[in-house]
XYZ file of N, CA, C and O in Angstrom:
216
model
N -21.403 -75.708 -8.880
C -22.627 -74.969 -9.093
C -22.838 -74.841 -10.605
O -21.951 -74.419 -11.334
N -24.006 -75.223 -11.040
C -24.297 -75.194 -12.469
C -24.564 -73.766 -12.951
O -24.748 -72.844 -12.157
N -24.582 -73.610 -14.268
C -24.838 -72.287 -14.850
C -26.241 -71.806 -14.517
O -26.461 -70.611 -14.324
N -27.188 -72.749 -14.431
C -28.567 -72.378 -14.145
C -28.706 -71.837 -12.722
O -29.361 -70.828 -12.493
N -28.068 -72.495 -11.767
C -28.155 -72.003 -10.394
C -27.359 -70.712 -10.223
O -27.731 -69.848 -9.424
N -26.272 -70.550 -10.958
C -25.511 -69.302 -10.904
C -26.344 -68.154 -11.472
O -26.339 -67.044 -10.921
N -27.074 -68.403 -12.550
C -27.975 -67.386 -13.114
C -29.078 -67.044 -12.128
O -29.459 -65.879 -11.994
N -29.586 -68.049 -11.448
C -30.614 -67.814 -10.437
C -30.103 -66.970 -9.290
O -30.791 -66.062 -8.816
N -28.888 -67.250 -8.850
C -28.300 -66.478 -7.765
C -28.098 -65.021 -8.182
O -28.382 -64.096 -7.416
N -27.647 -64.815 -9.397
C -27.490 -63.456 -9.922
C -28.842 -62.747 -10.013
O -28.960 -61.568 -9.679
N -29.879 -63.479 -10.441
C -31.224 -62.906 -10.509
C -31.755 -62.527 -9.137
O -32.432 -61.504 -8.987
N -31.454 -63.346 -8.134
C -31.885 -63.035 -6.773
C -31.203 -61.767 -6.277
O -31.831 -60.891 -5.687
N -29.913 -61.643 -6.542
C -29.163 -60.472 -6.080
C -29.636 -59.205 -6.791
O -29.925 -58.190 -6.152
N -29.725 -59.274 -8.118
C -30.138 -58.097 -8.894
C -31.594 -57.736 -8.611
O -31.918 -56.571 -8.357
N -32.476 -58.719 -8.650
C -33.897 -58.457 -8.396
C -34.148 -57.963 -6.986
O -34.946 -57.049 -6.769
N -33.457 -58.546 -6.012
C -33.622 -58.111 -4.629
C -33.117 -56.696 -4.397
O -33.760 -55.904 -3.702
N -31.970 -56.375 -4.974
C -31.439 -55.021 -4.840
C -32.317 -53.990 -5.509
O -32.581 -52.910 -4.953
N -32.776 -54.323 -6.700
C -33.652 -53.406 -7.441
C -34.975 -53.214 -6.703
O -35.504 -52.106 -6.618
N -35.504 -54.303 -6.147
C -36.751 -54.232 -5.394
C -36.589 -53.355 -4.162
O -37.450 -52.522 -3.864
N -35.483 -53.516 -3.454
C -35.243 -52.714 -2.251
C -35.140 -51.229 -2.589
O -35.645 -50.381 -1.844
N -34.500 -50.906 -3.700
C -34.362 -49.499 -4.081
C -35.685 -48.908 -4.574
O -35.927 -47.713 -4.413
N -36.553 -49.724 -5.146
C -37.804 -49.200 -5.704
C -38.936 -49.115 -4.689
O -39.990 -48.574 -4.998
N -38.733 -49.637 -3.473
C -39.800 -49.520 -2.477
C -40.074 -48.063 -2.090
O -41.165 -47.737 -1.658
N -39.095 -47.183 -2.262
C -39.328 -45.776 -1.935
C -40.282 -45.115 -2.936
O -40.885 -44.103 -2.624
N -40.442 -45.697 -4.120
C -41.359 -45.156 -5.130
C -42.730 -45.841 -5.087
O -43.593 -45.515 -5.894
N -42.916 -46.770 -4.167
C -44.165 -47.536 -4.126
C -45.370 -46.645 -3.851
O -46.446 -46.859 -4.405
N -45.212 -45.640 -3.004
C -46.326 -44.741 -2.689
C -46.795 -43.940 -3.884
O -47.984 -43.684 -4.046
N -45.866 -43.552 -4.749
C -46.207 -42.732 -5.918
C -46.728 -43.578 -7.076
O -47.713 -43.242 -7.712
N -46.029 -44.669 -7.361
C -46.292 -45.432 -8.576
C -47.044 -46.742 -8.333
O -47.495 -47.368 -9.282
N -47.150 -47.165 -7.117
C -47.848 -48.411 -6.814
C -47.051 -49.619 -7.267
O -45.823 -49.648 -7.186
N -47.753 -50.625 -7.738
C -47.105 -51.882 -8.123
C -46.271 -51.776 -9.397
O -45.498 -52.675 -9.694
N -46.417 -50.675 -10.127
C -45.592 -50.477 -11.319
C -44.118 -50.391 -10.928
O -43.243 -50.900 -11.636
N -43.835 -49.786 -9.785
C -42.453 -49.598 -9.333
C -41.790 -50.912 -8.936
O -40.578 -51.056 -9.057
N -42.579 -51.869 -8.443
C -41.965 -53.101 -7.943
C -42.297 -54.332 -8.775
O -41.850 -55.419 -8.454
N -43.037 -54.167 -9.849
C -43.465 -55.314 -10.650
C -42.317 -56.064 -11.305
O -42.167 -57.280 -11.131
N -41.489 -55.383 -12.057
C -40.374 -56.034 -12.757
C -39.345 -56.617 -11.789
O -38.895 -57.751 -11.980
N -38.951 -55.889 -10.729
C -38.018 -56.514 -9.784
C -38.585 -57.760 -9.112
O -37.849 -58.716 -8.857
N -39.890 -57.774 -8.844
C -40.499 -58.978 -8.264
C -40.430 -60.157 -9.222
O -40.166 -61.289 -8.807
N -40.667 -59.895 -10.494
C -40.593 -60.961 -11.491
C -39.170 -61.507 -11.589
O -38.962 -62.728 -11.606
N -38.181 -60.615 -11.624
C -36.785 -61.046 -11.717
C -36.383 -61.824 -10.469
O -35.711 -62.857 -10.551
N -36.810 -61.359 -9.304
C -36.503 -62.053 -8.056
C -37.139 -63.435 -8.024
O -36.488 -64.424 -7.670
N -38.404 -63.530 -8.417
C -39.102 -64.821 -8.406
C -38.469 -65.799 -9.399
O -38.265 -66.974 -9.073
N -38.151 -65.327 -10.590
C -37.511 -66.212 -11.567
C -36.109 -66.612 -11.122
O -35.663 -67.730 -11.396
N -35.419 -65.721 -10.430
C -34.117 -66.061 -9.879
C -34.206 -67.182 -8.863
O -33.384 -68.106 -8.858
N -35.221 -67.122 -8.018
C -35.427 -68.188 -7.030
C -35.746 -69.508 -7.728
O -35.203 -70.562 -7.369
N -36.601 -69.454 -8.746
C -36.965 -70.675 -9.478
C -35.733 -71.274 -10.155
O -35.483 -72.478 -10.061
N -34.953 -70.452 -10.829
C -33.747 -70.946 -11.499
C -32.752 -71.511 -10.500
O -32.114 -72.524 -10.748
N -32.600 -70.851 -9.365
C -31.656 -71.318 -8.362
C -32.074 -72.680 -7.809
O -31.252 -73.597 -7.707
N -33.338 -72.840 -7.500
C -33.839 -74.108 -6.949
C -33.740 -75.216 -7.981
O -33.289 -76.331 -7.678
N -34.136 -74.940 -9.197
C -34.070 -75.976 -10.250
C -32.634 -76.320 -10.617
O -32.330 -77.465 -10.920
N -31.749 -75.338 -10.585
C -30.351 -75.593 -10.880
C -29.679 -76.419 -9.799
O -28.795 -77.228 -10.079
N -30.092 -76.245 -8.558
C -29.514 -77.026 -7.459
C -29.991 -78.473 -7.485
O -29.282 -79.365 -7.050
N -31.197 -78.701 -7.987
C -31.753 -80.064 -7.995
C -31.224 -80.899 -9.171
O -31.373 -82.100 -9.164
N -30.645 -80.246 -10.168
C -30.121 -80.986 -11.335
C -28.761 -81.561 -11.066
O -27.971 -81.107 -10.342
Protein backbone atom coordinates (compact mmCIF):
# COMPACT_ATOMS: atom_id res chain seq x y z
CA UNK A 1 0.00 0.00 0.00
CA UNK A 2 1.48 3.31 -1.06
CA UNK A 3 1.80 6.38 1.15
CA UNK A 4 -0.92 8.12 -0.85
CA UNK A 5 -3.48 5.37 -0.32
CA UNK A 6 -2.50 5.11 3.36
CA UNK A 7 -3.10 8.87 3.73
CA UNK A 8 -6.44 8.44 2.00
CA UNK A 9 -7.43 5.65 4.34
CA UNK A 10 -6.51 7.78 7.35
CA UNK A 11 -8.53 10.67 5.89
CA UNK A 12 -11.54 8.40 5.44
CA UNK A 13 -11.33 7.20 9.04
CA UNK A 14 -10.77 10.65 10.57
CA UNK A 15 -13.26 12.46 8.32
CA UNK A 16 -15.90 9.77 8.76
CA UNK A 17 -15.55 9.73 12.54
CA UNK A 18 -15.62 13.49 12.77
CA UNK A 19 -18.64 13.64 10.47
CA UNK A 20 -20.52 11.07 12.55
CA UNK A 21 -19.85 13.01 15.76
CA UNK A 22 -20.88 16.35 14.23
CA UNK A 23 -24.26 15.19 12.93
CA UNK A 24 -25.72 15.89 16.38
CA UNK A 25 -24.89 19.60 15.86
CA UNK A 26 -26.43 19.73 12.38
CA UNK A 27 -29.77 21.07 13.66
CA UNK A 28 -28.12 24.00 15.43
CA UNK A 29 -25.30 24.93 13.08
CA UNK A 30 -26.42 23.54 9.72
CA UNK A 31 -23.78 22.73 7.13
CA UNK A 32 -21.10 24.57 9.12
CA UNK A 33 -20.95 21.59 11.49
CA UNK A 34 -20.37 19.03 8.74
CA UNK A 35 -18.55 21.03 6.07
CA UNK A 36 -14.93 20.36 7.05
CA UNK A 37 -15.45 16.66 7.86
CA UNK A 38 -17.13 16.19 4.47
CA UNK A 39 -14.18 17.79 2.72
CA UNK A 40 -11.69 15.60 4.61
CA UNK A 41 -13.77 12.48 3.90
CA UNK A 42 -14.08 13.29 0.18
CA UNK A 43 -10.37 14.03 -0.19
CA UNK A 44 -9.58 10.83 1.70
CA UNK A 45 -11.63 8.85 -0.80
CA UNK A 46 -9.91 10.59 -3.73
CA UNK A 47 -6.44 9.95 -2.30
CA UNK A 48 -7.28 6.33 -1.53
CA UNK A 49 -8.59 5.64 -5.05
CA UNK A 50 -5.70 7.42 -6.77
CA UNK A 51 -3.15 5.73 -4.52
CA UNK A 52 -4.56 2.29 -5.32
CA UNK A 53 -4.43 2.91 -9.07
CA UNK A 54 -0.73 3.93 -9.02
